XYZ file of C-alpha atoms in Angstrom:
716
model
C 59.302 16.247 170.696
C 56.403 18.643 171.118
C 54.349 18.879 167.948
C 51.782 21.252 166.508
C 49.503 20.625 163.587
C 48.608 22.849 160.676
C 46.084 21.743 158.108
C 43.414 22.887 155.764
C 40.149 23.049 157.600
C 38.504 24.067 154.416
C 38.820 20.656 153.275
C 37.868 17.222 154.012
C 37.312 14.429 156.086
C 40.309 12.845 157.267
C 42.377 15.768 158.126
C 43.365 14.732 161.539
C 45.159 15.571 164.606
C 44.781 15.899 168.237
C 43.728 14.603 171.527
C 41.185 12.835 173.495
C 38.000 14.463 174.167
C 35.236 13.738 176.415
C 31.935 15.319 176.434
C 31.407 16.515 179.933
C 28.301 18.395 180.931
C 26.821 18.579 177.466
C 24.451 16.177 175.774
C 26.292 13.838 173.428
C 26.346 15.413 169.970
C 26.013 11.893 168.572
C 22.732 11.242 170.387
C 24.238 8.599 172.654
C 25.706 6.423 169.854
C 27.084 3.968 172.402
C 23.486 2.801 172.839
C 23.249 1.749 169.198
C 23.645 -2.056 168.925
C 26.293 -1.561 166.225
C 28.583 0.228 168.659
C 30.241 -2.892 170.063
C 33.523 -4.726 170.425
C 34.581 -5.420 166.832
C 35.455 -8.942 165.754
C 37.555 -10.331 162.910
C 34.874 -12.973 162.312
C 32.931 -11.904 159.159
C 29.904 -13.834 160.418
C 29.557 -11.255 163.195
C 29.097 -8.355 160.775
C 25.876 -6.391 161.233
C 23.512 -4.269 159.173
C 23.270 -0.939 160.989
C 20.269 1.334 160.450
C 19.944 5.107 161.019
C 17.240 7.710 160.384
C 18.251 11.214 159.283
C 15.748 14.080 159.152
C 17.052 17.241 157.493
C 15.514 20.609 158.345
C 16.262 24.255 158.886
C 16.628 25.266 162.513
C 17.986 28.001 164.790
C 20.956 28.540 167.098
C 19.701 29.142 170.672
C 16.130 28.220 169.758
C 13.292 27.901 172.290
C 14.693 24.472 173.142
C 17.676 26.185 174.798
C 15.609 27.978 177.470
C 18.126 30.227 179.328
C 21.374 29.039 177.700
C 24.048 30.403 178.026
C 23.007 32.318 181.165
C 22.085 28.997 182.769
C 24.827 26.615 181.681
C 22.824 23.418 182.220
C 20.209 24.612 179.720
C 22.805 24.383 176.959
C 22.669 20.575 177.347
C 18.947 20.240 176.709
C 17.701 18.073 173.864
C 17.340 19.977 170.576
C 19.387 22.870 171.956
C 22.125 23.964 169.550
C 24.205 26.633 171.323
C 27.049 26.972 168.757
C 29.062 30.054 169.799
C 26.152 31.710 171.592
C 25.198 33.947 168.648
C 21.778 33.378 167.111
C 21.488 32.518 163.419
C 19.661 30.151 161.077
C 21.212 26.723 160.452
C 20.489 23.458 158.642
C 20.631 20.311 160.761
C 20.048 16.574 160.900
C 17.910 15.292 163.802
C 18.231 18.755 165.390
C 21.888 18.176 166.179
C 25.072 19.955 165.081
C 27.210 18.101 164.199
C 24.643 15.527 163.126
C 24.329 11.982 164.472
C 27.523 9.958 164.456
C 27.694 6.615 162.675
C 29.988 4.178 164.482
C 30.247 0.670 163.062
C 32.763 -2.149 162.626
C 34.784 -2.991 159.551
C 32.692 -5.230 157.298
C 29.313 -3.917 158.488
C 26.593 -2.669 156.155
C 25.215 0.832 156.752
C 21.601 1.735 155.961
C 20.512 5.376 156.316
C 17.006 6.640 155.533
C 17.306 10.342 154.691
C 14.106 12.379 155.035
C 14.364 15.796 153.376
C 12.369 18.399 155.286
C 14.335 21.355 153.918
C 12.069 24.029 152.494
C 11.919 23.497 148.737
C 15.519 22.273 148.406
C 16.905 19.042 147.050
C 19.729 17.294 148.880
C 22.026 14.261 148.899
C 24.464 12.775 151.424
C 28.056 11.934 150.514
C 29.986 9.400 152.600
C 33.374 11.068 152.497
C 36.200 8.546 152.155
C 33.966 5.509 151.552
C 34.844 4.303 148.051
C 31.504 2.612 147.261
C 33.137 -0.135 145.172
C 30.033 -2.323 145.185
C 27.485 0.495 145.175
C 28.769 3.510 143.186
C 25.243 4.932 142.951
C 25.377 5.502 146.733
C 28.207 8.072 146.572
C 25.713 10.896 147.069
C 26.596 13.445 144.363
C 23.569 14.940 142.549
C 24.111 14.992 138.793
C 26.817 12.345 138.954
C 25.601 9.344 140.955
C 21.978 10.163 141.798
C 19.125 12.628 141.465
C 18.702 15.091 144.324
C 16.367 13.909 147.072
C 13.363 16.229 146.565
C 11.868 18.285 149.360
C 9.540 16.005 151.310
C 11.174 12.896 149.859
C 12.975 9.939 151.472
C 16.013 8.164 150.042
C 17.607 5.017 151.454
C 21.390 4.707 151.304
C 22.859 1.238 151.717
C 26.565 0.381 151.447
C 29.313 -1.751 152.979
C 32.310 -0.365 154.879
C 35.175 -2.751 154.086
C 37.999 -0.596 155.487
C 38.452 0.751 158.987
C 39.208 4.419 159.516
C 37.961 7.910 160.304
C 35.472 9.260 157.769
C 32.514 11.603 157.783
C 29.235 12.187 156.013
C 27.951 15.494 154.695
C 25.473 17.039 152.315
C 26.783 17.370 148.777
C 24.103 19.827 147.668
C 24.664 23.571 147.589
C 25.809 25.127 150.850
C 24.087 22.763 153.278
C 27.319 21.226 154.572
C 28.609 24.527 155.928
C 25.302 25.263 157.631
C 25.344 22.082 159.723
C 24.472 18.988 157.670
C 27.416 16.727 158.462
C 28.640 14.251 161.090
C 31.290 11.645 161.819
C 31.441 8.157 160.323
C 33.918 5.957 162.204
C 34.649 2.416 161.081
C 36.369 0.630 163.943
C 38.547 -2.476 163.736
C 39.247 -5.361 166.106
C 41.670 -4.216 168.788
C 45.189 -5.476 168.288
C 47.356 -6.835 171.064
C 50.139 -4.413 170.175
C 47.854 -1.395 170.196
C 49.533 2.011 170.196
C 46.911 3.396 172.571
C 44.806 2.338 175.532
C 41.420 3.800 174.532
C 39.465 4.494 171.325
C 36.242 6.068 172.579
C 33.271 7.821 170.904
C 33.990 10.973 172.904
C 37.396 11.187 171.265
C 36.119 12.346 167.873
C 36.633 16.010 167.181
C 34.789 17.712 164.335
C 35.893 21.252 163.601
C 34.928 23.801 160.983
C 34.912 27.513 160.209
C 31.675 29.283 161.027
C 29.848 32.072 159.195
C 27.703 34.819 160.676
C 24.701 33.798 158.559
C 23.426 31.033 156.310
C 25.964 30.302 153.595
C 23.670 31.177 150.676
C 23.171 34.895 151.502
C 26.891 35.178 152.299
C 27.710 33.594 148.923
C 25.288 35.861 147.044
C 26.516 38.999 148.775
C 30.122 38.111 147.982
C 29.467 37.234 144.341
C 26.957 39.937 143.438
C 27.685 42.802 145.828
C 30.261 43.984 148.354
C 29.985 41.162 150.893
C 33.057 39.213 151.947
C 33.631 35.475 152.200
C 35.537 35.466 155.485
C 34.492 33.079 158.279
C 33.454 34.737 161.530
C 34.895 32.063 163.779
C 35.540 28.372 164.391
C 33.507 25.685 166.161
C 34.685 22.489 167.862
C 31.956 19.836 168.001
C 29.476 22.674 167.679
C 30.831 24.724 170.610
C 33.010 27.736 171.138
C 33.491 31.281 172.386
C 31.837 33.996 170.285
C 34.166 36.365 168.402
C 35.482 39.143 170.629
C 34.619 37.318 173.856
C 37.830 38.430 175.578
C 37.786 41.960 174.159
C 37.065 43.757 177.444
C 39.074 41.423 179.703
C 42.020 42.778 181.642
C 45.449 41.180 181.419
C 45.003 39.114 184.582
C 41.268 38.483 184.597
C 40.051 34.917 184.207
C 36.785 33.814 182.670
C 35.345 32.966 186.055
C 36.249 36.250 187.748
C 34.860 38.235 184.836
C 31.559 36.404 185.079
C 30.583 36.681 181.421
C 28.085 34.013 180.304
C 29.355 31.721 177.566
C 28.480 28.421 175.940
C 30.350 25.603 177.730
C 33.426 24.721 175.717
C 34.030 21.236 174.418
C 35.916 19.335 177.095
C 38.472 16.578 176.636
C 39.011 14.413 179.716
C 41.847 11.948 180.335
C 43.361 9.868 183.108
C 46.980 10.528 183.884
C 49.212 7.761 182.534
C 46.827 6.537 179.812
C 47.011 7.030 176.038
C 44.107 7.789 173.714
C 43.313 7.604 170.011
C 41.769 10.870 168.875
C 40.057 11.322 165.517
C 40.108 14.883 164.214
C 37.699 15.411 161.314
C 37.562 18.626 159.336
C 34.341 19.952 157.877
C 36.154 23.110 156.766
C 33.945 25.258 154.569
C 35.971 28.229 153.297
C 39.628 29.223 152.987
C 40.427 28.890 156.686
C 43.289 26.471 157.403
C 43.880 25.930 161.119
C 47.011 25.570 163.170
C 46.133 23.141 165.978
C 48.076 22.560 169.185
C 47.671 21.319 172.772
C 49.488 23.042 175.565
C 52.399 20.936 176.937
C 51.382 17.765 175.052
C 52.900 15.722 172.244
C 50.793 14.206 169.470
C 51.752 11.097 167.491
C 50.155 10.465 164.091
C 49.020 6.928 163.321
C 46.574 7.324 160.431
C 45.554 9.701 157.641
C 42.337 9.638 155.618
C 41.582 6.186 156.969
C 44.955 4.656 156.074
C 47.720 3.766 158.500
C 50.998 5.617 158.126
C 54.493 5.484 159.554
C 55.849 8.866 160.663
C 58.223 10.457 163.091
C 57.203 12.046 166.416
C 53.576 13.068 166.372
C 51.583 15.604 164.377
C 48.019 15.306 163.074
C 45.373 13.063 161.549
C 44.275 10.154 163.725
C 46.653 10.727 166.553
C 47.632 9.306 169.901
C 47.926 11.585 172.893
C 49.624 10.435 176.056
C 48.352 11.978 179.259
C 51.827 12.350 180.767
C 51.578 15.865 182.223
C 50.746 16.954 185.790
C 47.061 16.675 186.667
C 45.479 19.946 185.628
C 43.698 21.766 182.836
C 45.175 22.768 179.445
C 43.999 24.739 176.420
C 43.502 23.076 173.043
C 44.112 25.868 170.536
C 42.898 26.394 166.974
C 44.373 29.367 165.134
C 42.783 30.389 161.823
C 45.030 31.116 158.855
C 44.534 32.596 155.367
C 41.097 34.270 155.342
C 40.887 33.723 159.113
C 44.228 35.293 160.020
C 45.016 38.700 161.516
C 44.662 40.430 158.129
C 40.956 39.622 158.154
C 38.822 38.158 160.946
C 41.529 36.862 163.349
C 39.369 33.784 163.914
C 40.434 31.278 166.543
C 38.818 28.888 168.987
C 39.498 26.907 172.144
C 38.608 23.600 173.718
C 39.776 22.266 177.077
C 41.874 19.229 178.029
C 41.145 18.229 181.638
C 42.732 15.463 183.686
C 40.558 13.519 186.091
C 39.680 14.343 188.874
C 39.662 18.024 187.809
C 36.016 19.144 188.177
C 33.904 19.169 185.029
C 33.716 22.633 183.465
C 37.124 23.785 184.715
C 39.067 26.025 182.340
C 42.704 27.157 182.560
C 43.357 30.216 184.691
C 45.279 31.966 181.905
C 43.134 33.267 179.054
C 43.898 32.946 175.372
C 42.510 36.371 174.579
C 43.346 36.895 170.919
C 44.434 35.330 167.650
C 48.147 35.772 168.369
C 47.932 33.940 171.700
C 46.179 31.022 169.959
C 49.309 30.314 167.908
C 51.297 27.111 168.510
C 54.519 27.322 170.460
C 57.540 28.310 168.385
C 59.313 25.036 169.025
C 58.250 21.588 167.892
C 57.592 19.895 164.566
C 54.717 21.092 162.395
C 52.934 18.737 160.014
C 51.341 19.844 156.748
C 52.562 23.462 156.839
C 50.623 26.082 154.931
C 52.165 26.841 151.525
C 55.550 25.482 152.580
C 57.051 22.558 150.693
C 59.269 20.662 150.944
C 59.647 20.460 154.686
C 62.491 21.820 156.776
C 64.158 19.287 159.045
C 63.135 19.775 162.653
C 60.519 22.406 161.737
C 58.100 21.246 159.042
C 57.089 18.031 157.333
C 54.676 17.802 154.392
C 52.198 15.073 153.509
C 54.441 14.081 150.598
C 57.232 13.232 153.058
C 55.195 10.789 155.137
C 55.377 7.029 154.703
C 52.519 4.568 154.514
C 52.445 1.335 156.478
C 50.725 -0.283 153.480
C 52.305 -1.161 150.137
C 49.821 -3.525 148.530
C 50.217 -2.208 144.957
C 53.865 -1.203 144.464
C 53.477 -0.730 140.697
C 51.599 2.518 141.336
C 54.855 4.044 142.588
C 57.496 2.115 140.693
C 56.084 2.457 137.190
C 58.227 5.056 135.435
C 55.370 6.653 133.502
C 51.721 6.509 134.457
C 49.217 5.229 131.896
C 47.398 8.558 132.106
C 48.943 11.843 133.213
C 46.891 15.018 133.634
C 48.234 18.494 134.318
C 45.486 20.367 136.141
C 46.329 24.007 136.750
C 44.055 26.427 138.522
C 43.743 29.956 139.779
C 41.145 32.683 140.304
C 40.779 33.829 136.711
C 39.708 37.386 135.755
C 37.211 36.174 133.180
C 33.691 37.306 132.281
C 31.914 34.564 134.211
C 28.476 34.820 132.597
C 26.758 33.755 135.811
C 28.084 36.779 137.698
C 29.638 39.371 135.357
C 27.940 39.188 131.997
C 26.721 39.977 129.538
C 25.810 43.477 130.768
C 28.327 43.696 133.626
C 31.730 42.693 132.237
C 34.433 42.290 134.856
C 36.403 45.265 133.527
C 33.515 47.624 134.243
C 33.408 46.675 137.924
C 35.560 48.595 140.371
C 38.227 46.937 142.451
C 36.808 44.987 145.348
C 33.637 44.085 143.445
C 35.184 41.965 140.703
C 34.543 38.228 140.845
C 37.594 36.164 140.010
C 36.502 32.690 138.962
C 38.245 29.565 140.334
C 38.640 27.102 137.436
C 40.522 23.932 136.520
C 42.414 24.370 133.247
C 40.331 27.512 132.612
C 37.087 25.506 132.656
C 34.124 25.967 134.995
C 32.501 22.619 135.668
C 28.709 22.368 135.767
C 26.853 19.318 136.988
C 24.633 17.506 134.487
C 20.881 17.739 134.933
C 20.752 13.952 135.140
C 23.107 11.583 136.991
C 25.415 10.223 134.322
C 26.169 7.063 136.304
C 22.564 5.876 136.496
C 21.150 7.567 133.369
C 23.984 7.534 130.811
C 21.436 7.205 128.003
C 20.216 10.739 128.770
C 23.596 12.347 128.189
C 25.097 13.704 124.999
C 28.812 13.801 124.249
C 28.272 17.455 123.288
C 27.818 18.291 126.985
C 31.275 17.027 127.944
C 34.576 18.825 127.501
C 38.138 19.136 128.716
C 41.101 21.284 127.765
C 41.887 18.964 124.815
C 38.420 19.118 123.275
C 37.663 22.840 123.633
C 37.425 24.657 120.290
C 37.889 28.148 121.766
C 40.590 29.904 123.764
C 39.397 29.488 127.348
C 41.990 31.955 128.635
C 40.084 34.643 126.726
C 36.515 33.335 126.699
C 34.455 31.970 129.562
C 34.293 28.166 129.212
C 31.619 26.214 131.053
C 30.627 22.574 130.560
C 30.556 19.138 132.174
C 34.332 18.839 132.660
C 35.116 15.163 132.064
C 38.340 13.147 132.002
C 38.351 9.504 130.886
C 40.758 6.767 131.991
C 40.877 3.044 131.362
C 39.837 0.637 134.077
C 42.797 -0.602 136.181
C 45.154 1.946 134.621
C 47.635 3.927 136.716
C 46.706 7.610 136.747
C 48.857 10.582 137.740
C 47.477 14.041 138.541
C 49.909 16.963 138.530
C 48.063 19.714 140.389
C 49.485 23.197 139.733
C 48.436 26.238 141.766
C 49.339 29.108 139.430
C 49.060 31.529 142.344
C 48.621 34.848 140.526
C 45.419 36.324 141.905
C 45.407 35.388 145.595
C 47.717 33.695 148.055
C 45.174 30.970 148.708
C 44.926 27.318 149.627
C 42.859 24.606 147.935
C 42.278 21.101 149.361
C 41.258 18.666 146.613
C 39.185 15.548 147.258
C 38.780 12.513 144.967
C 35.668 10.360 145.255
C 35.799 6.612 144.782
C 39.568 6.233 145.191
C 42.476 6.890 147.495
C 45.766 8.081 146.036
C 49.467 8.157 146.886
C 51.040 11.578 147.316
C 54.393 11.259 145.539
C 55.678 14.854 145.286
C 54.991 18.368 146.561
C 56.894 21.631 146.189
C 56.392 25.376 146.314
C 58.431 27.088 143.602
C 57.471 30.755 143.795
C 54.553 33.009 144.556
C 53.288 32.041 141.101
C 54.129 29.463 138.438
C 52.828 27.862 135.241
C 52.237 24.193 134.331
C 54.618 24.298 131.363
C 57.437 25.357 133.705
C 56.738 22.377 135.964
C 56.455 20.072 132.965
C 59.865 21.231 131.748
C 61.346 20.577 135.180
C 59.814 17.130 135.212
C 61.161 16.247 131.763
C 64.594 17.380 132.928
C 64.396 14.960 135.865
C 64.162 17.713 138.478
C 60.983 16.433 140.162
C 61.750 13.245 142.098
C 58.816 11.096 143.134
C 58.450 8.800 146.106
C 58.760 5.245 144.825
C 58.272 3.412 148.117
C 55.419 3.590 150.632
C 54.127 7.054 149.711
C 51.338 8.179 152.041
C 47.774 7.210 151.049
C 45.112 9.941 151.137
C 41.876 10.957 149.451
C 42.293 14.704 150.038
C 45.397 16.820 149.661
C 46.355 20.473 149.447
C 48.614 22.184 146.904
C 51.163 24.891 147.787
C 50.331 28.272 146.264
C 52.702 28.833 143.341
C 53.700 25.166 143.370
C 52.521 21.646 142.675
C 51.337 18.416 144.274
C 51.559 15.114 142.385
C 49.598 12.004 143.275
C 49.030 8.598 141.706
C 46.342 5.948 141.991
C 45.089 2.840 140.278
C 41.740 3.484 138.645
C 40.222 0.193 139.782
C 36.721 1.422 140.685
C 34.590 1.736 137.518
C 32.132 4.604 137.483
C 31.843 8.390 137.357
C 33.664 10.034 140.269
C 33.700 13.670 141.314
C 37.045 15.404 141.894
C 36.900 18.903 143.353
C 38.168 21.605 145.637
C 36.544 21.099 149.035
C 36.053 24.822 149.680
C 32.307 25.213 149.268
C 32.257 28.547 147.451
C 34.850 27.273 144.960
C 33.224 23.992 144.019
C 29.830 25.663 143.637
C 31.190 27.926 140.884
C 32.888 25.115 139.006
C 36.250 24.173 140.555
C 35.936 20.474 139.884
C 35.556 17.770 137.253
C 34.205 14.251 136.769
C 36.573 11.325 136.316
C 35.172 8.500 134.193
C 36.845 5.212 135.084
C 36.258 2.551 132.456
C 33.560 2.277 129.817
C 29.880 2.353 130.739
C 29.700 -1.356 129.878
C 32.286 -2.037 132.625
C 30.309 -0.209 135.310
C 27.887 -1.766 137.757
C 24.233 -1.126 136.944
C 22.046 0.645 139.466
C 18.942 -1.153 140.778
C 16.064 -1.176 138.285
C 13.850 0.933 140.525
C 16.542 3.572 141.171
C 15.019 7.099 140.955
C 15.363 9.000 137.682
C 15.155 12.683 136.827
C 15.976 15.114 134.036
C 14.821 17.972 131.855
C 11.346 18.205 130.335
C 11.410 19.741 126.852
C 8.631 18.209 124.726
C 8.034 19.252 121.140
C 5.381 21.918 120.542
C 2.929 21.897 117.654
C 3.858 25.376 116.442
C 7.293 26.966 116.845
C 7.076 29.532 119.657
C 8.005 33.175 119.125
C 10.459 34.592 121.661
C 11.364 38.161 122.506
C 14.835 39.044 121.268
C 16.554 41.702 123.326
C 18.003 44.543 121.243
C 21.436 44.489 122.820
C 24.194 46.908 121.973
C 27.955 46.731 121.841
C 29.909 47.901 124.840
C 32.786 50.062 123.686
C 35.452 49.551 126.316
C 39.161 49.062 126.322
C 40.766 45.919 127.641
C 42.068 45.857 131.169
C 45.703 45.473 132.116
C 45.448 41.700 132.493
C 46.048 39.604 129.339
C 43.026 37.467 130.274
C 40.711 40.482 129.856
C 39.570 40.103 126.221
C 37.850 42.762 124.152
C 34.210 42.650 125.135
C 31.329 42.872 122.690
C 28.089 41.162 123.598
C 27.101 40.972 119.927
C 30.163 39.001 118.874
C 32.657 36.523 120.205
C 35.459 37.848 122.360
C 38.804 38.892 120.993
C 41.925 37.331 122.474
C 44.289 40.099 121.343
C 46.535 41.627 123.967
C 45.006 44.529 125.888
C 46.087 48.132 125.794
C 46.582 50.234 128.889
C 43.372 50.625 130.848
C 41.587 53.946 130.684
C 38.322 54.986 132.225
C 37.323 56.808 129.023
C 36.584 55.101 125.697
C 39.361 55.676 123.177
C 38.378 56.367 119.540
C 39.485 53.835 116.992
C 42.736 54.670 115.229
C 42.199 56.752 112.109
C 38.506 57.404 112.836
C 36.667 60.369 114.235
C 35.546 60.105 117.808
C 32.193 61.676 116.873
C 29.333 59.545 115.581
C 26.160 60.390 113.639
C 22.802 59.455 115.176
C 19.848 60.214 112.822
C 17.022 60.115 115.442
C 18.872 62.475 117.744
C 19.714 64.793 114.810
C 16.050 65.021 113.704
C 14.939 65.712 117.281
C 17.465 68.534 117.491
C 16.176 70.053 114.185
C 12.570 69.981 115.478
C 13.587 71.663 118.725
C 15.474 74.405 116.855
C 12.541 75.041 114.470
C 10.112 75.338 117.394
C 12.497 77.655 119.218
C 12.890 79.982 116.156
C 9.096 80.021 115.617
C 8.542 80.921 119.255
C 11.097 83.753 119.144
C 9.594 85.287 116.005
């Protein structure tokens, strides 16, 4: 069966799928990792484990810098050291070791990884998260500023050290601000001893494929323009291992013109090379940044899924994640297609990208003679099975299959699935809420005063915007106050009417079974949100799309009526999952890793404005203590000898009617908001019932009297 793959690029690590790749004429994006002593034949003997060291230097850089000489006009120049060609369009970027993606880490199961991170970013703090590595022995190495560590200051060095006990496809990325989307990320592959009954012939470094949506500028100015002005948040294109055609490349091509006959210069595409008759393990890793899911397919080839998020699974004929591709087609050249969806579809930027699958001995650099000239032609074939469909659940036999319908090859803790009721159950609903987010709309620019297209709708979990603590609560719990924490049970105000912002914290007991019911309310936008849990993997037990919009109480009622069946045997294991718009996804896990763990939407712009929370597993006394010399940070607010005098702004009430949405409260910056239902929106202020619309202003009245007296005196 021919299979295509659809998945949320805006999300995570182990979203996987596709084919072998080989880096042909270009310099290895992993800086020749096969030369690292830790890239070796893996052994099951624990005595042969190694400690593997890497040096990361973070800095701002430039696409097509001086290091690129005449790239792309001279193709060989694109392979020079320190040359980052991207899609051939110049822009600023952030990189590690002047590579994009950054250096790959390839080790064996049981090894210890040591990475010295040198922060040469201009005036910015940073931290590196090891996506999918659970850090059971070293929770302070998870790399989340405000939760597990202080940011690495500009000019500073921080040493990460952790074990990798489980094999699988992972990746590392910055967890500070927008640095991940600008280039600070790379693959982290933990290989295992080869089995005699292997499903594939080759598992090679060249067969890792990192893909992500690509902006026209640094993420920060795009974010600011979108949140404070009229800028959009739509990706310009897509990159595959840092390569791709620029947007509009085929715009002036004729129907039958090929790339070679047209003669346009372009950055060499990423090339996948195979030998006919062999099979290959391919690791597809998503560094998706914004709301740009991708439909991925290979012309004339079938893909078979063998692993997801680092865990083996049992599925039907192929789809995505770590996949096996069999080179069983005639020797030739084939397109690998990536079609952007949601904010990348034909309503917006029509973003798509291509890579090339070449059979040996096809010459290096060969591309198919037929062009994929537009977004529509980049779509998968109409036939075949599609895994992880966008906003479609449950699956349709022979057409779609969702993550919740896959089966895991592992079942080491059956109680997670068989226990009738979890020890802790959390309903977490979310949407883009029309609320006066004080960071963007208030107090002088309430959302109702802003015209359509300029309003900022705030993504929240249970109507709460999460903010990171100023100090890492894992390593400096003594610096935190319970007053800083909140959740929907502890809030004393109506968060549907008032903007709620705090350190959003949920607590569970160590070794308890936890169930998250994620509900996408789906009112404001038809969007897609991939959620990632640090420190744990979970079992996806249910998924369904009910309508274009829904509410958590409706799903809870269905559940209590027994209308939501859960998988009770071998549910797929993941650490990142999407939720259908207007539907739900349910997952379970055993909270067996004590610590403070971040849970969040993996779309950068969403998590940065608060679409996340911290999960506290166990009491502080049950958590491992960080090393005594672990860096500390925090606020500096010493007492002063005399109380300071501050300027108090003489603010005034804003007399406006409520909007048409029930979440638009009455707005008065002198008082708390009113949660009463709104009246019909009008552009003119409406006088209060039973009161005159005129008002008396003494200073203005006296000024008018003086003017009239002067005028009469002048006339006489």
